[in-house]
């Protein structure tokens, strides 16, 4: 644990916030984190609280702080402790800004961010001036045809693909019916899994059947994989909640109900004993003299959102499902933190930035990538020896390194900063006033909707400071990392050892990446 010697005001008079530093050795940091010695937030080391429970995101309250500050800190720690003790692996969402947001605390990097855009502006101006001099036009349009060909067919197919994920909603209602053989733990999970496999095979082959351009195929494949992960997270989390609700309702008749402890999925940092399917009990501070009451509390907490405003099954509505599809996250929760208002200026700025990045990507590809590829292909056809061909390839690769670096940075920005940020602004939150029963919601249930943004903008961490590939894989794409940690690695840990679960996680990730590469090269390289 290390802290800078200087401190920074956190906006409140008389309270200073220490500036946390990144660990010098990530392997040591991960080991200490797994053992609970320290807590981390966004890749920085933070001191543990004196109480032993820390959110990893706040400075510990000083011992000489007023009693009111200690009370607020204890209340927050209690809520976060309950959040961590849920049965199903959960993702801790909070109101956070992205690193490049103008109001972010990571303002030390803002100058380089502005310099990046200034450099790109200079490149665009000089390129357009050169094109006017050579051709009389500011831009070349050879690549634009890749974006405009069969665009309406792509749009309608994308809409149909997204709507088809909604089949999971009536399927889940069917799994909740009184037909015991259709419940989630029996035939429900196999039926949902079979539908997902058939859905994926159909939509992955759809672009190949219609001969789309590789740009359309890459976009459609990426969106298909995104919708698959969303559909899987929604279905399997609600399937778990349906079984939890059945067990809770059965406890209304203790004489005939099962008294088995609630099953707790192993956390990503816990170990699994031989056999792997151990029934784990929540470590709540209940009165052990009344185990049924303790079990009821465990199950009831699982059916309630961390913020306490939504309870299963009141989330099983079309509006809630559509809202989840629009939310920039891949892991379903009953409720997400929201902003206090709908910001049209942010939505407009991020939408314009998306088209601006696409414009820059097109110019870079037209001026600095396509000419090199065309010239190298011509020279390779006339290369006399293997050495000549190797020299041509080496020269072409060296000329493509810098434009490809800019392309990667722009693709990162357009996806994780602007597209996800724009979708975070357009989500609609529905408040459901709780009832006393946990049965199927009816039309008479009152609800209120308000338009507000998705408050957690933590879509990436400072991956540019990564010191190894494992750290980079965790930090450059937070939504996908959370999905694999929760639904692949976390689910596998209930049945197998940690190394095997890790291998399966990376294998599934490799298959997903191979699908995208197959759209570009039109062939499979895994075999």
Tab-separated table of C-alpha atoms in Angstrom, residues 293-527:
chain	number	residue	atom	x	y	z
A	293	UNK	CA	-36.466	-16.807	9.671
A	294	UNK	CA	-32.806	-16.504	8.733
A	295	UNK	CA	-33.403	-18.412	5.515
A	296	UNK	CA	-36.383	-16.181	4.687
A	297	UNK	CA	-34.190	-13.116	5.138
A	298	UNK	CA	-31.530	-14.567	2.846
A	299	UNK	CA	-34.038	-15.336	0.099
A	300	UNK	CA	-35.958	-12.061	0.444
A	301	UNK	CA	-32.756	-10.042	0.151
A	302	UNK	CA	-31.889	-11.916	-3.043
A	303	UNK	CA	-35.241	-10.968	-4.604
A	304	UNK	CA	-34.770	-7.263	-3.873
A	305	UNK	CA	-32.600	-4.882	-5.850
A	306	UNK	CA	-29.535	-3.404	-4.114
A	307	UNK	CA	-31.217	0.017	-4.139
A	308	UNK	CA	-34.387	-1.460	-2.645
A	309	UNK	CA	-36.958	-0.122	-5.132
A	310	UNK	CA	-37.571	-3.174	-7.355
A	311	UNK	CA	-38.503	-6.688	-6.256
A	312	UNK	CA	-38.766	-9.814	-8.387
A	313	UNK	CA	-41.084	-10.622	-10.232
A	314	UNK	CA	-42.178	-7.007	-10.724
A	315	UNK	CA	-39.319	-6.568	-13.187
A	316	UNK	CA	-40.827	-9.039	-15.671
A	317	UNK	CA	-42.238	-6.427	-18.038
A	318	UNK	CA	-41.546	-5.440	-21.628
A	319	UNK	CA	-40.483	-1.946	-20.565
A	320	UNK	CA	-37.935	-3.291	-18.109
A	321	UNK	CA	-36.531	-5.669	-20.726
A	322	UNK	CA	-36.252	-2.937	-23.375
A	323	UNK	CA	-34.610	-0.663	-20.835
A	324	UNK	CA	-32.000	-3.364	-20.152
A	325	UNK	CA	-31.320	-3.761	-23.881
A	326	UNK	CA	-30.629	-0.025	-24.075
A	327	UNK	CA	-28.518	0.143	-20.925
A	328	UNK	CA	-24.768	0.070	-21.702
A	329	UNK	CA	-24.101	-3.041	-19.648
A	330	UNK	CA	-24.089	-6.784	-20.294
A	331	UNK	CA	-24.986	-7.939	-16.779
A	332	UNK	CA	-28.624	-7.750	-15.760
A	333	UNK	CA	-29.639	-6.365	-12.389
A	334	UNK	CA	-33.076	-5.543	-11.036
A	335	UNK	CA	-32.109	-1.902	-10.775
A	336	UNK	CA	-29.256	0.381	-11.809
A	337	UNK	CA	-28.078	3.731	-10.453
A	338	UNK	CA	-29.479	6.628	-12.471
A	339	UNK	CA	-28.667	10.250	-13.098
A	340	UNK	CA	-30.972	12.920	-11.744
A	341	UNK	CA	-32.016	14.272	-15.138
A	342	UNK	CA	-32.008	13.662	-18.885
A	343	UNK	CA	-29.185	15.636	-20.509
A	344	UNK	CA	-29.881	16.536	-24.135
A	345	UNK	CA	-26.570	18.335	-24.518
A	346	UNK	CA	-24.578	15.248	-23.547
A	347	UNK	CA	-26.612	13.041	-25.877
A	348	UNK	CA	-26.140	15.454	-28.778
A	349	UNK	CA	-22.418	15.860	-28.152
A	350	UNK	CA	-21.770	12.122	-27.941
A	351	UNK	CA	-23.909	11.385	-31.013
A	352	UNK	CA	-21.986	13.961	-33.049
A	353	UNK	CA	-18.730	12.509	-31.739
A	354	UNK	CA	-19.731	9.062	-33.047
A	355	UNK	CA	-20.168	10.360	-36.591
A	356	UNK	CA	-17.013	12.439	-36.242
A	357	UNK	CA	-14.970	9.376	-35.298
A	358	UNK	CA	-16.433	7.414	-38.218
A	359	UNK	CA	-15.464	10.307	-40.504
A	360	UNK	CA	-11.892	10.200	-39.167
A	361	UNK	CA	-11.715	6.428	-39.495
A	362	UNK	CA	-12.789	6.719	-43.125
A	363	UNK	CA	-10.177	9.360	-43.939
A	364	UNK	CA	-7.361	7.399	-42.281
A	365	UNK	CA	-8.358	4.216	-44.097
A	366	UNK	CA	-8.649	6.014	-47.442
A	367	UNK	CA	-5.391	7.939	-47.224
A	368	UNK	CA	-3.027	5.842	-45.128
A	369	UNK	CA	-4.206	2.217	-45.187
A	370	UNK	CA	-5.810	1.406	-48.526
A	371	UNK	CA	-2.996	2.853	-50.721
A	372	UNK	CA	-0.382	0.831	-48.805
A	373	UNK	CA	-2.382	-2.379	-49.181
A	374	UNK	CA	-2.984	-1.840	-52.900
A	375	UNK	CA	0.665	-1.027	-53.587
A	376	UNK	CA	1.987	-3.952	-51.551
A	377	UNK	CA	-0.371	-6.379	-53.308
A	378	UNK	CA	0.904	-5.190	-56.708
A	379	UNK	CA	4.552	-5.434	-55.654
A	380	UNK	CA	4.073	-8.923	-54.161
A	381	UNK	CA	2.778	-10.202	-57.508
A	382	UNK	CA	6.035	-9.183	-59.183
A	383	UNK	CA	8.392	-10.176	-56.339
A	384	UNK	CA	11.058	-12.502	-57.711
A	385	UNK	CA	12.429	-14.050	-54.539
A	386	UNK	CA	11.271	-14.870	-51.053
A	387	UNK	CA	13.577	-12.199	-49.653
A	388	UNK	CA	11.966	-9.542	-51.845
A	389	UNK	CA	8.508	-10.597	-50.656
A	390	UNK	CA	9.653	-10.487	-47.008
A	391	UNK	CA	11.059	-6.983	-47.480
A	392	UNK	CA	7.831	-5.801	-49.086
A	393	UNK	CA	5.787	-7.217	-46.193
A	394	UNK	CA	8.099	-5.674	-43.593
A	395	UNK	CA	7.908	-2.274	-45.280
A	396	UNK	CA	4.126	-2.435	-45.599
A	397	UNK	CA	3.665	-3.435	-41.971
A	398	UNK	CA	5.939	-0.616	-40.778
A	399	UNK	CA	3.933	1.888	-42.833
A	400	UNK	CA	0.643	0.579	-41.396
A	401	UNK	CA	1.658	0.543	-37.722
A	402	UNK	CA	0.963	4.205	-37.020
A	403	UNK	CA	-2.386	4.503	-38.880
A	404	UNK	CA	-3.571	1.257	-37.309
A	405	UNK	CA	-2.629	2.625	-33.873
A	406	UNK	CA	-4.768	5.703	-34.523
A	407	UNK	CA	-7.600	3.479	-35.800
A	408	UNK	CA	-7.501	1.347	-32.638
A	409	UNK	CA	-7.644	4.448	-30.440
A	410	UNK	CA	-10.548	5.882	-32.434
A	411	UNK	CA	-12.471	2.590	-32.342
A	412	UNK	CA	-11.941	2.465	-28.579
A	413	UNK	CA	-13.220	6.020	-28.170
A	414	UNK	CA	-16.218	5.625	-30.464
A	415	UNK	CA	-17.396	2.471	-28.666
A	416	UNK	CA	-16.550	2.931	-24.996
A	417	UNK	CA	-16.727	6.708	-24.657
A	418	UNK	CA	-19.305	7.886	-27.189
A	419	UNK	CA	-21.629	5.028	-28.223
A	420	UNK	CA	-21.977	3.613	-24.698
A	421	UNK	CA	-22.110	7.129	-23.287
A	422	UNK	CA	-24.920	8.059	-25.694
A	423	UNK	CA	-26.928	4.948	-24.784
A	424	UNK	CA	-26.371	5.751	-21.114
A	425	UNK	CA	-28.240	9.015	-21.688
A	426	UNK	CA	-31.360	7.571	-23.365
A	427	UNK	CA	-32.406	4.869	-20.910
A	428	UNK	CA	-35.819	5.115	-19.236
A	429	UNK	CA	-36.237	4.178	-15.603
A	430	UNK	CA	-39.480	2.672	-14.300
A	431	UNK	CA	-40.217	2.822	-10.592
A	432	UNK	CA	-42.446	0.047	-9.252
A	433	UNK	CA	-44.043	0.665	-5.915
A	434	UNK	CA	-43.602	-2.489	-3.818
A	435	UNK	CA	-46.475	-4.709	-2.733
A	436	UNK	CA	-46.689	-7.115	0.129
A	437	UNK	CA	-46.986	-10.261	-2.024
A	438	UNK	CA	-44.471	-11.806	-4.416
A	439	UNK	CA	-46.844	-13.284	-6.968
A	440	UNK	CA	-47.282	-12.362	-10.615
A	441	UNK	CA	-47.724	-8.588	-11.073
A	442	UNK	CA	-51.039	-7.376	-12.413
A	443	UNK	CA	-52.065	-4.426	-14.543
A	444	UNK	CA	-53.422	-2.670	-11.498
A	445	UNK	CA	-49.902	-2.312	-10.108
A	446	UNK	CA	-48.964	1.354	-10.114
A	447	UNK	CA	-45.684	2.453	-11.608
A	448	UNK	CA	-44.022	5.683	-12.527
A	449	UNK	CA	-41.580	6.225	-15.369
A	450	UNK	CA	-39.046	8.975	-15.734
A	451	UNK	CA	-36.316	9.494	-18.285
A	452	UNK	CA	-32.879	9.541	-16.715
A	453	UNK	CA	-29.438	8.374	-17.677
A	454	UNK	CA	-27.509	5.263	-16.719
A	455	UNK	CA	-25.245	6.680	-14.013
A	456	UNK	CA	-22.397	4.150	-14.059
A	457	UNK	CA	-20.071	5.210	-16.900
A	458	UNK	CA	-17.249	2.894	-15.797
A	459	UNK	CA	-16.914	1.236	-19.208
A	460	UNK	CA	-13.117	1.087	-19.137
A	461	UNK	CA	-10.273	1.699	-16.765
A	462	UNK	CA	-6.824	3.174	-17.404
A	463	UNK	CA	-5.672	0.279	-19.589
A	464	UNK	CA	-2.906	2.462	-21.043
A	465	UNK	CA	-1.105	2.066	-17.698
A	466	UNK	CA	-1.323	-1.748	-17.765
A	467	UNK	CA	1.927	-3.611	-17.142
A	468	UNK	CA	0.859	-7.073	-18.327
A	469	UNK	CA	-1.678	-8.575	-20.731
A	470	UNK	CA	-3.878	-9.986	-17.973
A	471	UNK	CA	-4.306	-6.545	-16.457
A	472	UNK	CA	-5.011	-5.090	-19.894
A	473	UNK	CA	-7.686	-7.707	-20.615
A	474	UNK	CA	-9.518	-6.750	-17.425
A	475	UNK	CA	-9.380	-2.989	-17.831
A	476	UNK	CA	-9.874	-2.099	-21.482
A	477	UNK	CA	-13.405	-3.548	-21.728
A	478	UNK	CA	-15.138	-3.530	-18.347
A	479	UNK	CA	-18.653	-4.641	-19.513
A	480	UNK	CA	-17.355	-7.786	-21.246
A	481	UNK	CA	-14.966	-8.512	-18.380
A	482	UNK	CA	-17.848	-8.285	-15.885
A	483	UNK	CA	-19.976	-10.614	-18.004
A	484	UNK	CA	-17.288	-13.293	-18.291
A	485	UNK	CA	-16.421	-12.996	-14.616
A	486	UNK	CA	-20.050	-13.354	-13.576
A	487	UNK	CA	-21.665	-15.709	-16.093
A	488	UNK	CA	-18.736	-17.781	-17.382
A	489	UNK	CA	-15.998	-17.870	-14.778
A	490	UNK	CA	-18.315	-17.458	-11.768
A	491	UNK	CA	-20.793	-20.046	-13.060
A	492	UNK	CA	-17.995	-22.515	-13.892
A	493	UNK	CA	-16.444	-22.198	-10.445
A	494	UNK	CA	-19.480	-23.950	-8.959
A	495	UNK	CA	-18.491	-27.135	-10.809
A	496	UNK	CA	-14.744	-27.087	-11.342
A	497	UNK	CA	-11.414	-25.774	-10.137
A	498	UNK	CA	-10.182	-22.236	-10.677
A	499	UNK	CA	-7.571	-23.103	-13.379
A	500	UNK	CA	-10.093	-25.061	-15.447
A	501	UNK	CA	-12.687	-22.313	-15.115
A	502	UNK	CA	-10.082	-19.807	-16.289
A	503	UNK	CA	-9.247	-21.950	-19.336
A	504	UNK	CA	-12.924	-22.245	-20.265
A	505	UNK	CA	-13.396	-18.494	-19.886
A	506	UNK	CA	-10.490	-17.654	-22.194
A	507	UNK	CA	-11.564	-20.343	-24.685
A	508	UNK	CA	-15.068	-18.893	-25.014
A	509	UNK	CA	-13.563	-15.425	-25.378
A	510	UNK	CA	-11.251	-16.720	-28.130
A	511	UNK	CA	-14.200	-18.269	-29.987
A	512	UNK	CA	-16.068	-14.949	-29.887
A	513	UNK	CA	-13.047	-13.095	-31.253
A	514	UNK	CA	-12.616	-15.723	-33.946
A	515	UNK	CA	-16.173	-15.132	-35.125
A	516	UNK	CA	-15.310	-11.488	-35.749
A	517	UNK	CA	-12.100	-12.370	-37.598
A	518	UNK	CA	-14.020	-14.880	-39.726
A	519	UNK	CA	-16.218	-12.034	-40.949
A	520	UNK	CA	-13.121	-10.185	-42.184
A	521	UNK	CA	-11.053	-13.048	-43.621
A	522	UNK	CA	-14.009	-15.275	-44.607
A	523	UNK	CA	-12.247	-18.294	-43.110
A	524	UNK	CA	-11.722	-19.997	-39.764
A	525	UNK	CA	-8.195	-19.947	-38.334
A	526	UNK	CA	-8.801	-22.016	-35.183
A	527	UNK	CA	-8.547	-25.386	-36.859
